[in-house]
Amino acid sequence: MIETLLAFLLALLPVQPAAADESVPAHAERVATIDWGTAETLLALGITPLGLAESAGYRDWVGSPALPSGVAELGLRATPSLEYLAALKPDVILSTPQFTAIEPVLGRIAPVISLATFTEDLEPYRHAEENTRRLGALTGREQAADDLIAAIDARIAKLKGAVGMAATRPVLVLYFQDDRHAWVFCRGSLFDDVLKRAGLKNAWTGAGNFWGFANAGVDQLFAARDAAVLVIEPVPPAVRAKLAARDGLLGQLPAFAPGNYEILPSVWGFGGLPSAGRFADLLREHARLFERGHAS
Amino acid sequence: MLHDRRRLGAFFAGGVYLLLVAGLIAHNIAAIQGSEAVRALLLDYAYWPRLTVSLLAGAALGLAGVLMQQVLQNPLAAPETLGVNAGAHLALTIGLLASPALHAAHPELLAIAGAFAAWGLIAAVGWRWRADPTTLILAGFVVSFALGSISSLLMLLNQQYLASMFIWGAGSLVEDGWTGVEQLALRVAVGATVTAALARPLLILGFGDQQAKSLGLTRLLKPLLLATAVLLSASVAAAVGIIGFVGLAAPHLARVLGAEKLGERLVAAPLAGTGLVLLVDQLVQLLPPGQAANLPTGAVTALIGAPMLILLLRRVPRLMLETGAGIATRLGGGSARRPMVVLAGLAVALALVLALAFLLGRAPDGFGLHPEAFSWRLPRVTAACGAGLGLGVAGCLVQRLFANPMASPEILGIGGGVAMGLIAALLLFADSSAAVQLLGATVGALAVTGAILLLGLDRGFTPERLLLTGIAITALLDASSLLFLALGDPRSGQVLAWLSGSTYWVELDFAVVVLCAGLVGLALSAFACRWLEILPLGAGVAISLGIPLRTARLAVLVLAAITTAAAALVVGPMSFVGLLAPHLAGLLDLRRAGPQLFGAALVGAALVVFADWTGRIVFAPTELPAGVLSVLIGSAAVIGIVMARRVR
């Protein structure tokens, strides 16, 4: 009772935000994150986050590395539950600039470190590497971070080898929103950076937003007429039906002729190095698609 | 003479319009790239279907608007005001979550079912209010926002899975073949045929129910015509999404262009709708690939249509409407209680809600006090309390100022003004501190109230004019926030969170500012009690009683704008608390200015605090924003009260 009363009185005092970085322990073990990309990087470094926002979404959209069952659910990414988060007593909370507005609030629980991957300079891969190093330093796993960077680099190099010196076709990478609209990945996306590093060319040369995608109608996908098309799951049922029946514009565009496109299992376009590596592996499995002579 | 000149003007404008559109079409066709075969494919499967669908959608919405307005004898009736869009939206959202296969195969079934369900609910509520035109629109507003808040919650909880609904909501005309076009064409043909067959009885409906009955028109006529209009607009919603404002604006545009008779308007309104959508859609296609889809036709149409409607307001002839006595009197009744007792009861209720919200929380180990969480809860409870209080006060002020029980900060668009002010502040200043946000919000609120005042000084504050202005400003806000979000600005998350009205990001110092704004607003309003008592009686009475009318109006308006601005920063632009709180106070027999003011403040505060607490508890750790829940709780309360009451 006394404690309750005391807490009540304390709550009436102006709250001092926890001072930034200073109070982060040298090797933070207790880490909570509201960003899926940070979560997958942590897992790849061998750190299991205490809590993650929208963890069901992580399982559906990011998938790998798999989320251990002990990770606490924190609620929505934009408004993670303060009371649940505080109960975890994290050493540090990881955020991204997308959530700048709530950082002062989160800062009252634990120091917040904001890791930007997608920024105005449109170099997400470089930022993902920097963030991996920062996370390594933060959690005392510098070696694991360097290893991860090298491993992903090697996987992209392997892709480059598989694509080889043969004249390659440009690649169009997209998420379908519905049967009339798609997000096309362009400069500034993690996928685009992987393509570039593997010596492949993105078929979409137009500008997008700072997340690295453009919102295109199906009538604009003709730009890919000599391109290899990669459609990333989940694919809406209506799109699947049209592609199968070769129906509508979508079904008839040369770019979507059978054999010219592939449907890839879900891989998170807004993640970090693990997603980049996974994307590189998927591309390598379909490397034949990129050979110039392959077009049907 | 005047008539002739107007005709001439219309013909001239029509000619310029046709030249412009022809030029745009020629340019857009020439701009299609690709090999010969691909070009042919794109023309056949994308360009021409898109053009056709823009014609059909515009015509269908224009026809639906004119049918609704004539049958209901209500110049504000339209798909957007009668819940068609909100119903279709909710049904499609639920369909997409529950059965993606059904959603993919038959979106039109979902949209039409949702639209009819929403319209049914509105008709039921409106009928209880004896269905005079303005209250029916108010019922439409309330039901639309209730359904809309459920959709928002579903979107919030399943954002990643419902991204396509954002595109739907903004209305994209991109086509992929003729299937959707054919279905829409079929339904438009059915609608046109029914209208043509019933044109004569439709005309007679305009003479009033008695006339219609004596001329032997069946009871089935009205439902049949309304069903046709709902079907038409729901078909458009299913085919391309929300094309804002065409259904409402096209009939008025037709009238301004000289179609005075109903027979003319039945043709001119669909033409006006078609002309509007076609022009906007061809303009949007000028943008480079990848950006055109970021400027969805529906949102751009609303952006153009809303200000146009505000301008048209000056020219729409004075409408013969029963000025609604309003729900306060409709809902009233019961024994007279002593105001002080009621107020004391309300104060106790608020204290209980405050204690509940502050003390009881949910953590991984279940429900409990969790004293360590008090410091997270305090700013939120304080801010929610201040916001509810301020909105209650503002609602009271506005209703009394405009002598109109339907006026509220939300419906008049003051909330919308706050939103636009906030967005402008975020865009203009790199530093988005609380002070800058408050400044932007206040300027936005003052701009809207000023505009309302100017429009009203010209023609008087008739309820339909106020409603129409509010609806137009709200649509303008919707469109501009959609476009802001589409720009992919990093600050859009902040705006989105704010639009849904979350207390999440509020810190204690800001919460205290909001609470103080509410309290100061309440105190100043209490001083102006005499004015508030007399203002609703009309300008004549006010002047004869020695009230400085201009000063009084201006002071009350500024006070309302500032309290709304502070409150809306916390609970978002459309919380309905400002509408509901004064009515709930009235329901408790707090009718005189002073008691109603304090009653509304207490009710508003309790409502928002309760909504905020519920949002934190129900799906914890997933949080639902207080603003959306306030709409849900508030509108459900209004609907429930109305439905439970026997028709007198």
Coordinates of C-alpha atoms in Angstrom, one line a residue, chain A residues 4 7-8 11-13 36 56-57 60-61 73-77 79-84 86-87 101-102 104-106 108-109 177-181 204 210 214-220 222 225 237-238 242 248-250 252-254 268, chain B residues 33-35 38 41-42 45-46 100 104 156 160-161 163-164 167 172-176 239-240 289-290 292-294 358 361-364 369 371 373-379 488-490 494 502 504-508 616 620-623:
Chain A
T4 CA 1.5 2.2 -4.2
A7 CA 4.5 5.4 -6.8
F8 CA 1.4 7.6 -7.1
A11 CA 4.1 9.8 -10.8
L12 CA 3.0 13.3 -10.0
L13 CA 6.6 14.5 -10.3
W36 CA 11.6 -6.6 -37.5
A56 CA 3.0 -12.7 -35.4
G57 CA 3.7 -10.4 -38.4
D60 CA 4.5 -14.4 -41.5
W61 CA 6.6 -11.8 -43.3
E73 CA 4.9 -9.8 -27.7
L74 CA 4.9 -6.0 -27.2
G75 CA 1.9 -4.9 -29.3
L76 CA 1.8 -2.7 -32.3
R77 CA 5.1 -1.4 -33.7
T79 CA 2.6 2.0 -30.1
P80 CA 4.2 -0.9 -28.2
S81 CA 2.7 -1.3 -24.8
L82 CA 4.7 0.8 -22.3
E83 CA 3.6 -1.4 -19.4
Y84 CA 4.6 -4.6 -21.0
A86 CA 8.8 -1.8 -18.8
A87 CA 8.0 -5.1 -17.2
A101 CA 7.7 10.3 -32.5
I102 CA 7.5 7.8 -29.7
P104 CA 10.9 10.2 -26.0
V105 CA 8.2 8.1 -24.4
L106 CA 10.2 4.9 -24.8
R108 CA 11.5 6.9 -20.0
I109 CA 11.8 3.1 -19.8
Q177 CA -0.9 -5.3 -53.5
D178 CA -3.9 -6.5 -55.5
D179 CA -4.5 -7.6 -59.0
R180 CA -4.0 -4.0 -60.3
H181 CA -1.2 -2.6 -58.2
W204 CA 12.8 -0.4 -62.8
F210 CA 13.0 6.5 -49.5
A214 CA 7.4 2.7 -56.3
N215 CA 3.7 2.1 -56.3
A216 CA 2.9 1.0 -59.9
G217 CA -0.2 0.1 -61.7
V218 CA 0.0 -3.2 -63.7
D219 CA -0.1 -1.1 -66.9
Q220 CA 3.3 0.3 -66.0
F222 CA 5.6 -3.3 -69.3
R225 CA 9.4 -6.3 -71.3
P237 CA -5.4 -14.9 -54.9
A238 CA -6.7 -12.8 -57.8
K242 CA -4.8 -14.2 -63.6
G248 CA -6.2 -9.7 -68.2
L249 CA -3.3 -7.4 -69.0
L250 CA -1.3 -9.0 -66.3
Q252 CA -0.8 -11.3 -71.3
L253 CA 2.2 -9.0 -70.7
P254 CA 5.3 -10.8 -72.1
W268 CA 11.2 -9.1 -46.0
Chain B
Q33 CA 5.7 3.3 -74.7
G34 CA 6.7 -0.2 -75.8
S35 CA 6.8 -2.3 -78.9
V38 CA 2.9 -4.2 -76.2
L41 CA -2.0 -4.6 -75.4
L42 CA -1.7 -1.6 -73.1
Y45 CA -6.3 -3.9 -71.7
A46 CA -5.3 -0.8 -69.7
P100 CA -9.3 -13.6 -49.3
A104 CA -10.8 -11.8 -54.8
L156 CA -4.5 -1.0 -37.4
Q160 CA 0.5 -5.5 -43.2
Y161 CA -2.3 -7.7 -44.5
A163 CA -2.2 -2.6 -47.5
S164 CA -4.5 -3.0 -50.6
I167 CA -5.2 1.8 -52.3
S172 CA -7.4 4.0 -58.1
L173 CA -8.7 3.7 -61.6
V174 CA -5.9 1.4 -62.9
E175 CA -7.5 -1.3 -64.9
D176 CA -6.4 -4.7 -66.0
A239 CA -14.8 -1.7 -59.0
V240 CA -12.4 1.1 -58.3
P289 CA 5.2 5.7 -63.9
G290 CA 5.5 4.8 -60.3
A292 CA 0.8 8.2 -60.9
A293 CA -0.3 5.4 -58.5
N294 CA 0.8 7.5 -55.6
F358 CA -5.1 5.4 -13.4
G361 CA -3.7 -1.8 -15.8
R362 CA -2.8 -5.0 -17.5
A363 CA 0.7 -6.5 -17.6
P364 CA 2.1 -9.9 -18.6
L369 CA -2.4 -2.0 -9.9
P371 CA 2.3 0.9 -9.2
A373 CA 3.3 1.8 -14.3
F374 CA 1.7 4.8 -12.7
S375 CA 4.2 7.2 -14.3
W376 CA 3.2 5.8 -17.8
R377 CA -0.4 6.2 -17.1
L378 CA -0.5 9.6 -15.6
P379 CA 0.3 11.7 -18.7
G488 CA 6.1 8.5 -48.1
D489 CA 7.3 11.2 -45.8
P490 CA 9.1 9.8 -42.7
Q494 CA 3.4 10.5 -36.7
S502 CA -3.6 8.1 -29.6
Y504 CA 0.5 7.2 -26.5
W505 CA 3.1 9.9 -27.3
V506 CA 1.9 12.4 -24.8
E507 CA 4.3 13.5 -22.2
L508 CA 3.3 15.0 -18.9
R616 CA -5.0 0.0 -23.4
A620 CA -3.1 -5.7 -24.4
P621 CA -0.2 -5.4 -25.2
T622 CA -1.8 -4.3 -28.5
E623 CA -3.1 -0.8 -28.0

